[in-house]
Tab-separated table of C-alpha atoms in Angstrom:
chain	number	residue	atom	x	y	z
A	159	UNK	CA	71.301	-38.297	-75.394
A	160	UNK	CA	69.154	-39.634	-72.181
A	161	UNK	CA	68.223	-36.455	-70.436
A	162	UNK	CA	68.525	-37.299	-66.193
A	163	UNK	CA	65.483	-36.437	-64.449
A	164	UNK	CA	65.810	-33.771	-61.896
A	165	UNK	CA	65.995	-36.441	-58.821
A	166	UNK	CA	68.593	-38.318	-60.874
A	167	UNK	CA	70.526	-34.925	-60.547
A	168	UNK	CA	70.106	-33.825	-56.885
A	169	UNK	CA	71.198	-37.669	-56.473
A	170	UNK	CA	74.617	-37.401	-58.127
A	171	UNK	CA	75.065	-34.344	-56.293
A	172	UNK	CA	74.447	-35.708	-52.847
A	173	UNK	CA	76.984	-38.277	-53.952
A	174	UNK	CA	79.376	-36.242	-55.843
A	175	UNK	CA	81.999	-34.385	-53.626
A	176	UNK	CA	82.823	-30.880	-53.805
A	177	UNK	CA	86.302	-30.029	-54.451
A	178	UNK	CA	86.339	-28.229	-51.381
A	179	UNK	CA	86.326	-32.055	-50.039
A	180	UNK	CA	89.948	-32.557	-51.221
A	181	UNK	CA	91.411	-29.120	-50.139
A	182	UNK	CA	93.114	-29.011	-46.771
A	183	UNK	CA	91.298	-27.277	-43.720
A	184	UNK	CA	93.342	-24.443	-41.752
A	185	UNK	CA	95.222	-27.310	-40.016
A	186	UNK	CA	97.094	-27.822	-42.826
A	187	UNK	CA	96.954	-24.987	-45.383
A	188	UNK	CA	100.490	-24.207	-45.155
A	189	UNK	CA	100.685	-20.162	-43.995
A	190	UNK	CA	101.565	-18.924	-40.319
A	191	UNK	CA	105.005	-18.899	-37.865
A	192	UNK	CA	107.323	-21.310	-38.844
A	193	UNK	CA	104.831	-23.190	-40.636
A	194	UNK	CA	107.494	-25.603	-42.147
A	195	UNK	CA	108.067	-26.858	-39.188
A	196	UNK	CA	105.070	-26.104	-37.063
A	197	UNK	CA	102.046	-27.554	-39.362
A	198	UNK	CA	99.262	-25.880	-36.917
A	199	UNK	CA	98.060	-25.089	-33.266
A	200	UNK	CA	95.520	-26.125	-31.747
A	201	UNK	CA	93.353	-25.145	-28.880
A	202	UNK	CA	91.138	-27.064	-27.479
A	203	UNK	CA	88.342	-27.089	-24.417
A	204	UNK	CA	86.507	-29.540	-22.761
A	205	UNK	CA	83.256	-28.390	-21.150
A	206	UNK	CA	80.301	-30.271	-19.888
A	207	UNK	CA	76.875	-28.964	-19.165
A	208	UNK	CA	74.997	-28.008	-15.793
A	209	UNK	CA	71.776	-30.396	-15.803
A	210	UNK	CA	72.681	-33.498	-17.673
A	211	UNK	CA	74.819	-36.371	-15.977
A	212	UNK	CA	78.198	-36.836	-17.712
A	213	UNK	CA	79.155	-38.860	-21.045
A	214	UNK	CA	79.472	-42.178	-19.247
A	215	UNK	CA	76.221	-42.274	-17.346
A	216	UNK	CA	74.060	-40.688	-20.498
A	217	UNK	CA	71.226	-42.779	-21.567
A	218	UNK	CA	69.454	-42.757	-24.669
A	219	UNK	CA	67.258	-40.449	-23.547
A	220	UNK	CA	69.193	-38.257	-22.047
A	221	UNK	CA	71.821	-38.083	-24.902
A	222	UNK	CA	69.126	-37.444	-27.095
A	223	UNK	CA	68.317	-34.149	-25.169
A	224	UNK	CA	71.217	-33.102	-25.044
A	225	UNK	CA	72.163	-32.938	-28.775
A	226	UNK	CA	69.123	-30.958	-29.177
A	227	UNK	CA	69.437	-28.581	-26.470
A	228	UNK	CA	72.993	-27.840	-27.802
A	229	UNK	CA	72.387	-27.332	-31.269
A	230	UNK	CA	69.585	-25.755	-30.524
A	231	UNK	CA	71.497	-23.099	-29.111
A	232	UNK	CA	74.521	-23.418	-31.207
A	233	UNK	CA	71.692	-22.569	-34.221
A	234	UNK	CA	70.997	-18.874	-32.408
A	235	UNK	CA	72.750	-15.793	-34.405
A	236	UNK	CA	75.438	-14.164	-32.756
A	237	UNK	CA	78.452	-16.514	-32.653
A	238	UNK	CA	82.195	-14.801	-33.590
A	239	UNK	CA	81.944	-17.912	-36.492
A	240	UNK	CA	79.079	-18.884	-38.419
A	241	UNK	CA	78.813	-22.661	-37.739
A	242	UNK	CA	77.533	-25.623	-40.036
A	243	UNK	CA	76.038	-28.249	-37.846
A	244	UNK	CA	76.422	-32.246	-38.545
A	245	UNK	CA	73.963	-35.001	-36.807
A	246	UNK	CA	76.504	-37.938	-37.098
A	247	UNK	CA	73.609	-40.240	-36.679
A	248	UNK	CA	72.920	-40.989	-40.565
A	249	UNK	CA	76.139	-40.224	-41.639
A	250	UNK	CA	78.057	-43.588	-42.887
A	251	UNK	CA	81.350	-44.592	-41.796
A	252	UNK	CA	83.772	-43.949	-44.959
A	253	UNK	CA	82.025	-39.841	-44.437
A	254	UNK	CA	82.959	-40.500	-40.168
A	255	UNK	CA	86.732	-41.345	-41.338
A	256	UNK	CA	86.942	-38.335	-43.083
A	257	UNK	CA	86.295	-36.020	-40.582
A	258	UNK	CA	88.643	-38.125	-38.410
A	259	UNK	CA	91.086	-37.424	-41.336
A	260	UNK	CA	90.211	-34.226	-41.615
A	261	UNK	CA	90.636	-33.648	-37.754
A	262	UNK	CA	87.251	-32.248	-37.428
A	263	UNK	CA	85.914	-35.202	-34.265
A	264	UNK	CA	88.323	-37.718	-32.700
A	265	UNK	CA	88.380	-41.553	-33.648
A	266	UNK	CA	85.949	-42.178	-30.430
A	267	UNK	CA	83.490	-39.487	-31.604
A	268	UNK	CA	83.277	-41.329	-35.019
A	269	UNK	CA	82.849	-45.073	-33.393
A	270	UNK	CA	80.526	-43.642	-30.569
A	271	UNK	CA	77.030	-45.256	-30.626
A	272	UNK	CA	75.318	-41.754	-28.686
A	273	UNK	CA	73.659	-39.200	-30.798
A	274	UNK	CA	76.942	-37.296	-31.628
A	275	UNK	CA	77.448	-34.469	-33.717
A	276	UNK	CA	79.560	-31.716	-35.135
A	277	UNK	CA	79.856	-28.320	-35.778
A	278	UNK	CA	82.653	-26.287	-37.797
A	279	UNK	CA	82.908	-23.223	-39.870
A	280	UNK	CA	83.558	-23.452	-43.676
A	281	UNK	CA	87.212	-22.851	-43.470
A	282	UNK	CA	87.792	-25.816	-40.904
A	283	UNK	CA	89.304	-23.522	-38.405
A	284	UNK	CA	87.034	-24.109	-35.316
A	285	UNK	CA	85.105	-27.756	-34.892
A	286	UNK	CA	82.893	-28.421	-31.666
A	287	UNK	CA	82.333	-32.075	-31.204
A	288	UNK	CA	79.237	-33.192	-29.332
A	289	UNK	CA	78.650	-35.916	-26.968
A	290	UNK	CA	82.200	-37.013	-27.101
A	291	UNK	CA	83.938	-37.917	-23.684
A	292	UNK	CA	82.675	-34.406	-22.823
A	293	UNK	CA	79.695	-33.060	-23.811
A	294	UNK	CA	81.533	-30.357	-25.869
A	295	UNK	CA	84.950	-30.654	-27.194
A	296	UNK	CA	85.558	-27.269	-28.894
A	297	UNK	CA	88.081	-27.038	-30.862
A	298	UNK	CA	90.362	-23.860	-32.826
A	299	UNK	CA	93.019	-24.254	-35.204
A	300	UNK	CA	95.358	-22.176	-36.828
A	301	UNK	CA	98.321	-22.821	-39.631
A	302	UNK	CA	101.326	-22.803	-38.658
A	303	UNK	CA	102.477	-21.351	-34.578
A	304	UNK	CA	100.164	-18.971	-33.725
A	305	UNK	CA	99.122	-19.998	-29.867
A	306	UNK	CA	98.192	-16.465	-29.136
A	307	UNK	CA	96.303	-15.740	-32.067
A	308	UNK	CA	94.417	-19.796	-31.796
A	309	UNK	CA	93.678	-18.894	-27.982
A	310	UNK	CA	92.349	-15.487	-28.727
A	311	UNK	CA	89.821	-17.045	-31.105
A	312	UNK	CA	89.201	-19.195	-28.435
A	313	UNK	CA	88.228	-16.769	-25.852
A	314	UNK	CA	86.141	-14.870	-27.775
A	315	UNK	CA	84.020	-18.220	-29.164
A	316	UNK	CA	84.131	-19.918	-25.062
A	317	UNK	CA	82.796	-16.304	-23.965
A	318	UNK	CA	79.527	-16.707	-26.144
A	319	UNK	CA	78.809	-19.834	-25.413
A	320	UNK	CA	79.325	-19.721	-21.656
A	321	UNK	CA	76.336	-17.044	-21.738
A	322	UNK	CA	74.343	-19.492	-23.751
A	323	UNK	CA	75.092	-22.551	-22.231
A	324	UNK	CA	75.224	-23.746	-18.511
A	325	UNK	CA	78.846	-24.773	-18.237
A	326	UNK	CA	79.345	-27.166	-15.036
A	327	UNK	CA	81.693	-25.533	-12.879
A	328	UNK	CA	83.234	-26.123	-9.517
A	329	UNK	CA	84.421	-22.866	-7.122
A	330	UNK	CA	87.240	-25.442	-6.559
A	331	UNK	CA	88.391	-27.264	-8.915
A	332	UNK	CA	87.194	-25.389	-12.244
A	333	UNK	CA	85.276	-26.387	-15.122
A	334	UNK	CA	84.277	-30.265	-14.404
A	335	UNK	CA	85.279	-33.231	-16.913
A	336	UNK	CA	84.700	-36.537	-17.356
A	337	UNK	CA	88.286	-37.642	-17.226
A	338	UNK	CA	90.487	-35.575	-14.259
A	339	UNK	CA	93.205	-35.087	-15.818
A	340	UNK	CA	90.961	-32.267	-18.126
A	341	UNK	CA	89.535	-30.833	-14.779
A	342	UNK	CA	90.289	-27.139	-14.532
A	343	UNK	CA	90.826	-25.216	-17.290
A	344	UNK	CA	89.667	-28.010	-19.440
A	345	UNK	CA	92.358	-26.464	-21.933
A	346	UNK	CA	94.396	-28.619	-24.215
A	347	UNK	CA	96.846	-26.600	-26.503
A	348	UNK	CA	98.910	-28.841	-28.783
A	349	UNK	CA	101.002	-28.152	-31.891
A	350	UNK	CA	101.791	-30.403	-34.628
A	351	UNK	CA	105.566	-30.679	-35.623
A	352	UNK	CA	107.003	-32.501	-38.746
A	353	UNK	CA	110.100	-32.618	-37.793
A	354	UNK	CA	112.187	-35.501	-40.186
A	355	UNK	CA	115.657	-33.886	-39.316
A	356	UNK	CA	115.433	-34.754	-35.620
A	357	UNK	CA	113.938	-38.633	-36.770
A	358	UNK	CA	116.833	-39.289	-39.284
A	359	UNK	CA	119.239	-37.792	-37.237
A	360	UNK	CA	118.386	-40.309	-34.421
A	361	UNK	CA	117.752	-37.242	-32.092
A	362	UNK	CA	113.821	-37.589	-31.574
A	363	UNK	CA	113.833	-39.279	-28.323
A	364	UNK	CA	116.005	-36.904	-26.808
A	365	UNK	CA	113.615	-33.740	-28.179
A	366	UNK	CA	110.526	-35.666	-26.501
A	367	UNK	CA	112.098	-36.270	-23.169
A	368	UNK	CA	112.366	-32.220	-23.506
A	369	UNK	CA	108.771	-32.350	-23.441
A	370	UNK	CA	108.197	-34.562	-20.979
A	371	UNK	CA	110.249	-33.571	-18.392
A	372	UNK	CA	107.903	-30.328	-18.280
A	373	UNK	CA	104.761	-32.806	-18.119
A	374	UNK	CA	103.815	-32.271	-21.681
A	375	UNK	CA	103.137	-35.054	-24.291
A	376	UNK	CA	104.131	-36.776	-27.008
A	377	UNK	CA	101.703	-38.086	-29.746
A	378	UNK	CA	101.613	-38.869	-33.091
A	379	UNK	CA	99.094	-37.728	-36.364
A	380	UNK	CA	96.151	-38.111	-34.702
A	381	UNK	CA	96.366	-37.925	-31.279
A	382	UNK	CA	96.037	-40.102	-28.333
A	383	UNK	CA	97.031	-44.024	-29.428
A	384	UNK	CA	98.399	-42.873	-32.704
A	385	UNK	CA	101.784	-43.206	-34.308
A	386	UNK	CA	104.116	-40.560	-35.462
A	387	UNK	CA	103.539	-41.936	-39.388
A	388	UNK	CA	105.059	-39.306	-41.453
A	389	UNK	CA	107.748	-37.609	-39.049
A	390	UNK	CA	104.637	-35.922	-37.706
A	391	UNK	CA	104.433	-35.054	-33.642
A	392	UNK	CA	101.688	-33.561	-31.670
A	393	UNK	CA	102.645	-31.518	-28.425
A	394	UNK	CA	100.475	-30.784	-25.503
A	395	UNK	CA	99.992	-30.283	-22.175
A	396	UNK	CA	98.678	-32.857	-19.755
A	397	UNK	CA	97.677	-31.010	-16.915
A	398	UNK	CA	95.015	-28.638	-16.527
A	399	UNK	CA	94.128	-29.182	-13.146
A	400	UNK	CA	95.764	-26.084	-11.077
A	401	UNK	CA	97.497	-24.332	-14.145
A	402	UNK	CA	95.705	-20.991	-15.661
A	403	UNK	CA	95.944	-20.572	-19.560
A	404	UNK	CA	98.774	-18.217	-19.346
A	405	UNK	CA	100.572	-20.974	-17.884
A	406	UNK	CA	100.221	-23.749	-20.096
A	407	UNK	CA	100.718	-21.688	-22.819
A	408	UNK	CA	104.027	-20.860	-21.568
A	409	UNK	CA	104.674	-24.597	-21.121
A	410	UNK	CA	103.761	-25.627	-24.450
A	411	UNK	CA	105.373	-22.759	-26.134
A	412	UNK	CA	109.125	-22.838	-24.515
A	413	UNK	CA	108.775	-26.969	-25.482
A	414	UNK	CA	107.325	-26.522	-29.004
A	415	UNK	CA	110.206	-22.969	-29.208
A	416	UNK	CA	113.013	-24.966	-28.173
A	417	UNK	CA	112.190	-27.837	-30.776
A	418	UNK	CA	111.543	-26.188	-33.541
A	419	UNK	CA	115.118	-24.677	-33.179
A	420	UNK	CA	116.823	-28.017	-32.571
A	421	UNK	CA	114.701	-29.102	-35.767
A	422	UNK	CA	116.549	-25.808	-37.925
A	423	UNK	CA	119.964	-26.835	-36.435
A	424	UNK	CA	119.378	-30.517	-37.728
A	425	UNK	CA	118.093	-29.649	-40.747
A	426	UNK	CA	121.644	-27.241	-41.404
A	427	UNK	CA	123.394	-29.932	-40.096
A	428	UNK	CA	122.467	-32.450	-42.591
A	429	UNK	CA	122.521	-30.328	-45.840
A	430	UNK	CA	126.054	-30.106	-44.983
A	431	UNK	CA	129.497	-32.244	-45.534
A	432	UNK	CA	129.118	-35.947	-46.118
A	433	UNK	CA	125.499	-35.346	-44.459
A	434	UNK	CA	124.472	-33.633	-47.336
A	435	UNK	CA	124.816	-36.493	-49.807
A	436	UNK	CA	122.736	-39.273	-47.644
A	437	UNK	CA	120.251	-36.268	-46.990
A	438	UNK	CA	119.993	-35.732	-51.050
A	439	UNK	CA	119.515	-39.687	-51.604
A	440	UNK	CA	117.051	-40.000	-48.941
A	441	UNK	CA	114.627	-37.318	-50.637
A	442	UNK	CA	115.420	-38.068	-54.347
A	443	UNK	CA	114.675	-41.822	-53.589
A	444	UNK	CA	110.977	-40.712	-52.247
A	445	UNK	CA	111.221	-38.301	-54.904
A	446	UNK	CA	111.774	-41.740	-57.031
A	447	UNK	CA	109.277	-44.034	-55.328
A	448	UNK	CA	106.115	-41.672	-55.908
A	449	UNK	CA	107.287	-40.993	-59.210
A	450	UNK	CA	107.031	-44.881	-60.467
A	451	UNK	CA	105.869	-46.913	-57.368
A	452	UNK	CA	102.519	-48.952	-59.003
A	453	UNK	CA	101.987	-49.638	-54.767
A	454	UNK	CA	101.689	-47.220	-52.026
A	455	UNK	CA	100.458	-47.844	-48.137
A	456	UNK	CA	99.659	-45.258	-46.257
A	457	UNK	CA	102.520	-45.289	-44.471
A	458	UNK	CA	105.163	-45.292	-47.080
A	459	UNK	CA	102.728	-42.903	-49.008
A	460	UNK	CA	103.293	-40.479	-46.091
A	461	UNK	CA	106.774	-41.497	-45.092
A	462	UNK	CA	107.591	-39.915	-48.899
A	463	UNK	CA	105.925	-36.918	-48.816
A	464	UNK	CA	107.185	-36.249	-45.393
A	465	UNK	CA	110.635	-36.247	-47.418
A	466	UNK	CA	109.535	-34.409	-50.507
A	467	UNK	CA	108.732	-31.661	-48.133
A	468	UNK	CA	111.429	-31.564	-46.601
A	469	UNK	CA	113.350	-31.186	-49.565
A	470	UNK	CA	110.794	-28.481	-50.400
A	471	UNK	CA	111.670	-26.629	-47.969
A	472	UNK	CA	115.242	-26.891	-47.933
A	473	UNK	CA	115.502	-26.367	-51.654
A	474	UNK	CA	116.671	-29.865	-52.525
A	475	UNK	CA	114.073	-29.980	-54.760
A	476	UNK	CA	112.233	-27.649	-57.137
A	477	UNK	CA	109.189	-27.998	-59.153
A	478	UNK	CA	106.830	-29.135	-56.224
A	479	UNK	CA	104.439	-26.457	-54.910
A	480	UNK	CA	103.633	-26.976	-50.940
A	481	UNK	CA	99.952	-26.991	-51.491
A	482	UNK	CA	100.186	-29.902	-53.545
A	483	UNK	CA	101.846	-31.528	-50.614
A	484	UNK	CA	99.607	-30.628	-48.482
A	485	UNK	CA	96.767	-31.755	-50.723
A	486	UNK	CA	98.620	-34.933	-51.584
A	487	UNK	CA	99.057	-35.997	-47.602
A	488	UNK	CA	95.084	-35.806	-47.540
A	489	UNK	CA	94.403	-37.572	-50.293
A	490	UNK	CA	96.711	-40.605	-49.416
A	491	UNK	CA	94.504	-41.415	-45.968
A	492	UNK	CA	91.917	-44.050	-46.747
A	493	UNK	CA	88.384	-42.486	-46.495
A	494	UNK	CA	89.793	-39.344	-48.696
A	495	UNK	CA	91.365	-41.729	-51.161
A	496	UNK	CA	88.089	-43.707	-51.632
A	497	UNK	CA	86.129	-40.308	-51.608
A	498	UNK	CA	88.357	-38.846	-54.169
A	499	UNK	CA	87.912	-41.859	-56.618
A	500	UNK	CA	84.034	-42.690	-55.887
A	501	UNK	CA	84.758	-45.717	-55.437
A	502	UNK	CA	84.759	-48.893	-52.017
A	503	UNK	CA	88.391	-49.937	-52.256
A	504	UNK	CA	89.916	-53.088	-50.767
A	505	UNK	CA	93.549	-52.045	-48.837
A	506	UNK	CA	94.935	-53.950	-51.972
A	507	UNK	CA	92.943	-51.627	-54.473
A	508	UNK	CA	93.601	-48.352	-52.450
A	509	UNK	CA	97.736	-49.066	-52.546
A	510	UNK	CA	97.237	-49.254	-55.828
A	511	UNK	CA	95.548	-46.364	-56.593
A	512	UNK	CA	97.013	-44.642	-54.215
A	513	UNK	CA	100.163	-44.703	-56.203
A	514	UNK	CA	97.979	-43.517	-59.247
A	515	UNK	CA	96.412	-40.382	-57.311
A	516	UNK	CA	99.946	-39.101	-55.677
A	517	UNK	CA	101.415	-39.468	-59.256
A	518	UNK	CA	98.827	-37.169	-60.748
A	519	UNK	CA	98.379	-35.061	-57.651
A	520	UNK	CA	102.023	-34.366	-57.791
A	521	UNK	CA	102.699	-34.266	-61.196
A	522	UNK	CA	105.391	-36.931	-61.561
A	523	UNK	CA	106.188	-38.966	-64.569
A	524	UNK	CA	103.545	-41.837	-65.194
């Protein structure tokens, strides 16, 4: 046997992933209100800095000082989390999509070319992005529909670093932002929704226009620009500007309430009568397709397991734990999926093992 030197060691380390990698954050580990329906909440607050011109006019320079001024202070004892802190400057791309999958920084934190960053506890439940549109994006999620409990979090980790930090801030309009339409509270609570009975029951548009009639919005997976791949929705307000917290909470909660209830009735509605029997063939066919499919994209990958849970939670199907899921609709997104296997796939080469890694994730028959 060829013994590895000690550097050959710390090197496969570095390299190797954790298996805390490949286990989802508190966005999706399953627990809270409703959390069949309502995958997590989300609270999030854009703040900018007294001192330093705004995202779009930052230099080099300037950028540069600000990361370190931040994390200089994020570093200090005395936060309600303790906080791991990420320069995004050496990290490589396929790491960058991960956090993106892992819902830690937006798509335009990962492609930005300032001196960005990231900080987040070990459980995944609160991420701060730096240098994004804002200087700092900070960010709270909990499982399931917790809004109260997500926002109380929120308070408490705002109210620290407001007496660290010198938050710009306007007697008139609020806290200042680099896009308007954050002006004000700079608050953005959203909750994510799978909701496949109002999608195959041709009812989704109507349960958006619910939303937007009260000025919220519709988005999918990830965001702003993103389809709903999946059956998954995000809800959120769009205004801050002249609304207090209490407010938009109410708004997003009577939306997000009155949806997940229409989602129940659905769901009832199709386990029963003829319904019942389409319902049962839809699932068992995904059941069928990530049992012996030798290709999977992405989005039939997550079109399936939207319907496996589903059936999960309905009972249609037994034998399937929800973490496994939950584990499994990680796993299927690109930079997870190369992660997992150590390897640079081509989009060919990750369908194809794709298929492999949901099989075994899951269980099913080879």
């Amino acid at each position: 046997m060829v013994r590895k030197s000690r550097s050959e060691d710390d090197e496969e380390a570095r390299r190797s992933p954790s298996h805390r990698d490949f286990q989802p954050g508190a966005w999706l580990s399953g627990t809270g209100p409703d959390s069949d329906i309502a995958i997590c909440t989300r609270v999030r607050l854009a703040r900018n800095l007294a001192g330093f011109p705004f995202a779009p006019s930052l230099d080099e320079t300037e950028s540069e000082r600000l990361y370190s001024f931040i994390t200089d202070r994020l570093a200090q004892p005395g936060l309600p989390v303790k906080l791991n802190v990420l320069d995004l400057e050496p990290v490589d791309e396929l790491e960058r999509s991960m956090l993106v999958e892992r819902h830690l920084i937006s798509r335009e934190l990962a492609s930005s070319t300032r001196h960005t960053g990231v900080a987040y506890d070990a459980r995944e439940s609160v991420a701060i992005m730096i240098n994004e549109e804002d200087h700092l994006r900070i960010q709270v999620f909990g499982s399931g529909l917790q809004t109260n409990d997500a926002w109380t979090r929120m308070e408490s980790l705002d109210d620290t670093l407001m007496r660290r930090l010198p938050m710009a801030w306007s007697e008139e309009f609020g806290f200042l932002t680099s896009c308007p339409t954050n002006t004000g509270t700079g608050l953005r609570l959203s909750v994510m929704l799978h909701l496949p009975g109002l999608v195959w029951s041709e009812e989704i548009d109507k349960a958006t226009n619910v939303a937007q009639k009260i000025s919220l919005a519709v988005r999918g997976l990830y965001g702003e620009g993103s389809r709903a791949l999946g059956d998954f929705y995000q809800v959120s307000n769009q205004i801050t500007l002249g609304r207090d917290e209490s407010a938009i909470q109410e708004d997003v909660m009577l939306a997000v309430s009155r949806i997940v209830q229409w989602e129940r009735e659905v769901r009832e509605a199709l386990l029963r009568g003829t319904a019942r029997v389409k319902t049962l063939d839809r699932v068992h066919r995904a059941l069928g397709t990530l049992e012996r499919a030798q290709i999977l994209t992405s989005e039939e990958a997550l079109g399936c397991l939207s319907a496996l849970r589903f059936g999960i939670n309905t009972q249609l199907v037994e034998g399937f734990s929800p973490e496994a899921v939950n584990q499994a609709l990680l796993l299927s997104q690109p930079a997870h999926l190369q992660r997992y296997t150590g390897q640079t796939l081509t989009a060919e080469e990750r369908d194809q093992r794709r298929a492999q890694v949901l099989r075994e994730l899951l269980g099913c028959s080879p």
